[in-house]
Amino acid sequence: MAKRVSARGVKIHRQYTYDSAADAVGVTPHTVRAWRPAGLAVLDSQKPHLILGRELKRFLESRLPKTSRKLAPDEFYCMSCRAPRAPYGAMADYEPFNPARGRLMALCGVCETPCNKFVSLKMRDELAQFLAIATRHSC
Ligand SMILES: [Zn+2]
């Protein structure tokens, strides 16, 4: 697996040579050169070749692994845990917005913080196999 390189030390309004870019992100100049074929744009009309800080940052951030993933149907994203969680007690409340969609409300299974997600009525019916869903009739 490739080493993870942080873009945090890169100043977007600076221009970098291969050497100074290497210093800023903690790799060798050879590594920075090797990023060119991988998509790093380099100003090469004159010597030394320059890399715009903004471009270097964009390139490094585009290489970061995506940390987000889709929630499973019976998971809620807990803002407090910052993680997908199963609902506390496998229970949720459904509040319809319209005949087709509504909000599913539950408590985080770990920290009991309220969590919400928007689901279709069809999804609610599918989730009723796993969760005890109480429907609130607000209208
Ligand atoms: Zn939580």
PDB file of C-alpha atoms and ligand atoms in Angstrom:
ATOM      1  CA  MET A   1       0.000   0.000   0.000  1.00  0.00           C
ATOM      2  CA  ALA A   2       1.222   3.491  -0.816  1.00  0.00           C
ATOM      3  CA  LYS A   3       2.402   5.668   2.016  1.00  0.00           C
ATOM      4  CA  ARG A   4      -0.189   8.180   3.108  1.00  0.00           C
ATOM      5  CA  VAL A   5       1.031  11.694   2.504  1.00  0.00           C
ATOM      6  CA  SER A   6      -0.576  14.613   4.290  1.00  0.00           C
ATOM      7  CA  ALA A   7      -1.342  17.787   2.336  1.00  0.00           C
ATOM      8  CA  ARG A   8      -1.486  19.760   5.581  1.00  0.00           C
ATOM      9  CA  GLY A   9       1.956  21.365   5.172  1.00  0.00           C
ATOM     10  CA  VAL A  10       1.179  22.634   1.665  1.00  0.00           C
ATOM     11  CA  LYS A  11       0.469  26.360   1.252  1.00  0.00           C
ATOM     12  CA  ILE A  12      -1.991  26.920  -1.577  1.00  0.00           C
ATOM     13  CA  HIS A  13      -0.575  30.323  -2.534  1.00  0.00           C
ATOM     14  CA  ARG A  14       3.022  29.066  -2.784  1.00  0.00           C
ATOM     15  CA  GLN A  15       4.866  27.591  -5.710  1.00  0.00           C
ATOM     16  CA  TYR A  16       7.052  24.586  -5.132  1.00  0.00           C
ATOM     17  CA  THR A  17       9.994  23.007  -6.845  1.00  0.00           C
ATOM     18  CA  TYR A  18      10.293  19.217  -6.667  1.00  0.00           C
ATOM     19  CA  ASP A  19      12.679  19.656  -3.738  1.00  0.00           C
ATOM     20  CA  SER A  20      10.596  22.126  -1.754  1.00  0.00           C
ATOM     21  CA  ALA A  21       7.396  20.148  -2.399  1.00  0.00           C
ATOM     22  CA  ALA A  22       9.187  17.047  -1.146  1.00  0.00           C
ATOM     23  CA  ASP A  23      10.207  18.893   2.030  1.00  0.00           C
ATOM     24  CA  ALA A  24       6.691  20.249   2.586  1.00  0.00           C
ATOM     25  CA  VAL A  25       5.025  16.841   2.503  1.00  0.00           C
ATOM     26  CA  GLY A  26       7.844  14.646   3.815  1.00  0.00           C
ATOM     27  CA  VAL A  27       8.749  12.535   0.788  1.00  0.00           C
ATOM     28  CA  THR A  28      11.759  12.419  -1.529  1.00  0.00           C
ATOM     29  CA  PRO A  29      11.993  14.665  -4.628  1.00  0.00           C
ATOM     30  CA  HIS A  30      11.966  11.467  -6.670  1.00  0.00           C
ATOM     31  CA  THR A  31       8.505  10.680  -5.279  1.00  0.00           C
ATOM     32  CA  VAL A  32       7.200  14.121  -6.243  1.00  0.00           C
ATOM     33  CA  ARG A  33       8.476  13.613  -9.821  1.00  0.00           C
ATOM     34  CA  ALA A  34       6.774  10.226  -9.894  1.00  0.00           C
ATOM     35  CA  TRP A  35       3.436  11.951  -9.150  1.00  0.00           C
ATOM     36  CA  ARG A  36       3.492  13.706 -12.539  1.00  0.00           C
ATOM     37  CA  PRO A  37       2.348  10.703 -14.570  1.00  0.00           C
ATOM     38  CA  ALA A  38      -0.195  10.005 -11.807  1.00  0.00           C
ATOM     39  CA  GLY A  39      -1.897  13.347 -12.480  1.00  0.00           C
ATOM     40  CA  LEU A  40       0.042  16.090 -10.684  1.00  0.00           C
ATOM     41  CA  ALA A  41       0.143  19.159 -12.960  1.00  0.00           C
ATOM     42  CA  VAL A  42       3.591  20.742 -13.191  1.00  0.00           C
ATOM     43  CA  LEU A  43       4.462  24.094 -14.796  1.00  0.00           C
ATOM     44  CA  ASP A  44       7.265  22.899 -17.045  1.00  0.00           C
ATOM     45  CA  SER A  45       7.636  25.721 -19.560  1.00  0.00           C
ATOM     46  CA  GLN A  46      10.734  26.927 -17.741  1.00  0.00           C
ATOM     47  CA  LYS A  47      13.311  25.625 -15.288  1.00  0.00           C
ATOM     48  CA  PRO A  48      13.038  24.895 -12.490  1.00  0.00           C
ATOM     49  CA  HIS A  49       9.690  23.204 -12.971  1.00  0.00           C
ATOM     50  CA  LEU A  50       7.130  24.594 -10.551  1.00  0.00           C
ATOM     51  CA  ILE A  51       4.112  23.077  -8.854  1.00  0.00           C
ATOM     52  CA  LEU A  52       1.340  25.352  -7.636  1.00  0.00           C
ATOM     53  CA  GLY A  53       0.537  24.767  -3.988  1.00  0.00           C
ATOM     54  CA  ARG A  54      -3.164  24.609  -4.806  1.00  0.00           C
ATOM     55  CA  GLU A  55      -2.512  21.878  -7.367  1.00  0.00           C
ATOM     56  CA  LEU A  56      -0.261  19.912  -5.021  1.00  0.00           C
ATOM     57  CA  LYS A  57      -2.930  20.006  -2.334  1.00  0.00           C
ATOM     58  CA  ARG A  58      -5.672  18.965  -4.775  1.00  0.00           C
ATOM     59  CA  PHE A  59      -3.547  16.084  -6.024  1.00  0.00           C
ATOM     60  CA  LEU A  60      -2.715  14.777  -2.544  1.00  0.00           C
ATOM     61  CA  GLU A  61      -6.296  15.059  -1.330  1.00  0.00           C
ATOM     62  CA  SER A  62      -7.559  13.222  -4.398  1.00  0.00           C
ATOM     63  CA  ARG A  63      -5.346  10.292  -3.409  1.00  0.00           C
ATOM     64  CA  LEU A  64      -6.745   9.938   0.100  1.00  0.00           C
ATOM     65  CA  PRO A  65      -8.868   6.874   0.601  1.00  0.00           C
ATOM     66  CA  LYS A  66     -12.546   7.604   0.890  1.00  0.00           C
ATOM     67  CA  THR A  67     -13.409   7.156   4.544  1.00  0.00           C
ATOM     68  CA  SER A  68     -17.135   7.420   4.099  1.00  0.00           C
ATOM     69  CA  ARG A  69     -19.222   4.461   3.185  1.00  0.00           C
ATOM     70  CA  LYS A  70     -22.872   3.900   2.635  1.00  0.00           C
ATOM     71  CA  LEU A  71     -24.920   3.050   5.686  1.00  0.00           C
ATOM     72  CA  ALA A  72     -26.516  -0.330   5.835  1.00  0.00           C
ATOM     73  CA  PRO A  73     -30.325   0.006   5.707  1.00  0.00           C
ATOM     74  CA  ASP A  74     -30.660  -0.693   9.419  1.00  0.00           C
ATOM     75  CA  GLU A  75     -27.828   1.650  10.482  1.00  0.00           C
ATOM     76  CA  PHE A  76     -27.954   5.282  11.516  1.00  0.00           C
ATOM     77  CA  TYR A  77     -25.084   7.717  11.400  1.00  0.00           C
ATOM     78  CA  CYS A  78     -24.417   8.912  14.945  1.00  0.00           C
ATOM     79  CA  MET A  79     -23.081  12.487  14.949  1.00  0.00           C
ATOM     80  CA  SER A  80     -21.739  11.964  18.440  1.00  0.00           C
ATOM     81  CA  CYS A  81     -19.832   8.725  17.764  1.00  0.00           C
ATOM     82  CA  ARG A  82     -19.094   9.838  14.185  1.00  0.00           C
ATOM     83  CA  ALA A  83     -19.799   6.317  13.079  1.00  0.00           C
ATOM     84  CA  PRO A  84     -22.599   4.145  11.726  1.00  0.00           C
ATOM     85  CA  ARG A  85     -24.545   2.622  14.591  1.00  0.00           C
ATOM     86  CA  ALA A  86     -27.343   0.186  15.094  1.00  0.00           C
ATOM     87  CA  PRO A  87     -30.332   1.816  16.772  1.00  0.00           C
ATOM     88  CA  TYR A  88     -30.739   1.384  20.508  1.00  0.00           C
ATOM     89  CA  GLY A  89     -33.020  -1.536  21.299  1.00  0.00           C
ATOM     90  CA  ALA A  90     -33.660  -2.046  17.563  1.00  0.00           C
ATOM     91  CA  MET A  91     -36.378   0.605  17.863  1.00  0.00           C
ATOM     92  CA  ALA A  92     -37.195   3.622  15.730  1.00  0.00           C
ATOM     93  CA  ASP A  93     -39.979   6.123  15.210  1.00  0.00           C
ATOM     94  CA  TYR A  94     -41.227   7.018  11.760  1.00  0.00           C
ATOM     95  CA  GLU A  95     -42.645  10.467  11.101  1.00  0.00           C
ATOM     96  CA  PRO A  96     -44.208  10.826   7.655  1.00  0.00           C
ATOM     97  CA  PHE A  97     -43.574  14.007   5.668  1.00  0.00           C
ATOM     98  CA  ASN A  98     -45.780  12.990   2.798  1.00  0.00           C
ATOM     99  CA  PRO A  99     -47.387   9.735   1.664  1.00  0.00           C
ATOM    100  CA  ALA A 100     -44.105   8.472   0.187  1.00  0.00           C
ATOM    101  CA  ARG A 101     -41.335   9.667   2.526  1.00  0.00           C
ATOM    102  CA  GLY A 102     -40.583  10.374   6.110  1.00  0.00           C
ATOM    103  CA  ARG A 103     -38.017  10.633   8.833  1.00  0.00           C
ATOM    104  CA  LEU A 104     -36.812   7.676  10.830  1.00  0.00           C
ATOM    105  CA  MET A 105     -35.663   8.598  14.328  1.00  0.00           C
ATOM    106  CA  ALA A 106     -33.725   6.367  16.685  1.00  0.00           C
ATOM    107  CA  LEU A 107     -31.214   6.508  19.493  1.00  0.00           C
ATOM    108  CA  CYS A 108     -27.602   5.510  18.956  1.00  0.00           C
ATOM    109  CA  GLY A 109     -27.054   1.949  20.176  1.00  0.00           C
ATOM    110  CA  VAL A 110     -23.791   3.005  21.832  1.00  0.00           C
ATOM    111  CA  CYS A 111     -24.248   6.508  23.246  1.00  0.00           C
ATOM    112  CA  GLU A 112     -28.030   6.985  22.948  1.00  0.00           C
ATOM    113  CA  THR A 113     -27.733  10.247  21.025  1.00  0.00           C
ATOM    114  CA  PRO A 114     -30.784  10.842  18.790  1.00  0.00           C
ATOM    115  CA  CYS A 115     -30.115   9.952  15.158  1.00  0.00           C
ATOM    116  CA  ASN A 116     -32.270  10.595  12.099  1.00  0.00           C
ATOM    117  CA  LYS A 117     -32.403   9.489   8.561  1.00  0.00           C
ATOM    118  CA  PHE A 118     -34.793  10.011   5.725  1.00  0.00           C
ATOM    119  CA  VAL A 119     -36.372   6.951   4.213  1.00  0.00           C
ATOM    120  CA  SER A 120     -39.080   6.091   1.759  1.00  0.00           C
ATOM    121  CA  LEU A 121     -42.220   4.413   2.958  1.00  0.00           C
ATOM    122  CA  LYS A 122     -41.085   1.313   1.064  1.00  0.00           C
ATOM    123  CA  MET A 123     -37.772   1.318   2.945  1.00  0.00           C
ATOM    124  CA  ARG A 124     -39.609   1.749   6.239  1.00  0.00           C
ATOM    125  CA  ASP A 125     -41.647  -1.344   5.494  1.00  0.00           C
ATOM    126  CA  GLU A 126     -38.494  -3.306   4.663  1.00  0.00           C
ATOM    127  CA  LEU A 127     -36.796  -2.130   7.844  1.00  0.00           C
ATOM    128  CA  ALA A 128     -39.796  -3.201   9.882  1.00  0.00           C
ATOM    129  CA  GLN A 129     -38.400  -6.720   9.544  1.00  0.00           C
ATOM    130  CA  PHE A 130     -35.395  -5.746  11.667  1.00  0.00           C
ATOM    131  CA  LEU A 131     -36.622  -2.827  13.738  1.00  0.00           C
ATOM    132  CA  ALA A 132     -39.636  -2.124  15.867  1.00  0.00           C
ATOM    133  CA  ILE A 133     -40.927   0.986  14.120  1.00  0.00           C
ATOM    134  CA  ALA A 134     -43.621   3.132  15.662  1.00  0.00           C
ATOM    135  CA  THR A 135     -45.289   5.515  13.247  1.00  0.00           C
ATOM    136  CA  ARG A 136     -46.207   8.964  14.465  1.00  0.00           C
ATOM    137  CA  HIS A 137     -49.230  10.435  12.854  1.00  0.00           C
ATOM    138  CA  SER A 138     -48.559  14.139  12.780  1.00  0.00           C
ATOM    139  CA  CYS A 139     -51.018  14.799   9.977  1.00  0.00           C
TER     140      CYS A 139
HETATM  141 ZN    ZN B   1     -23.419   7.404  19.265  1.00  0.00          ZN
END
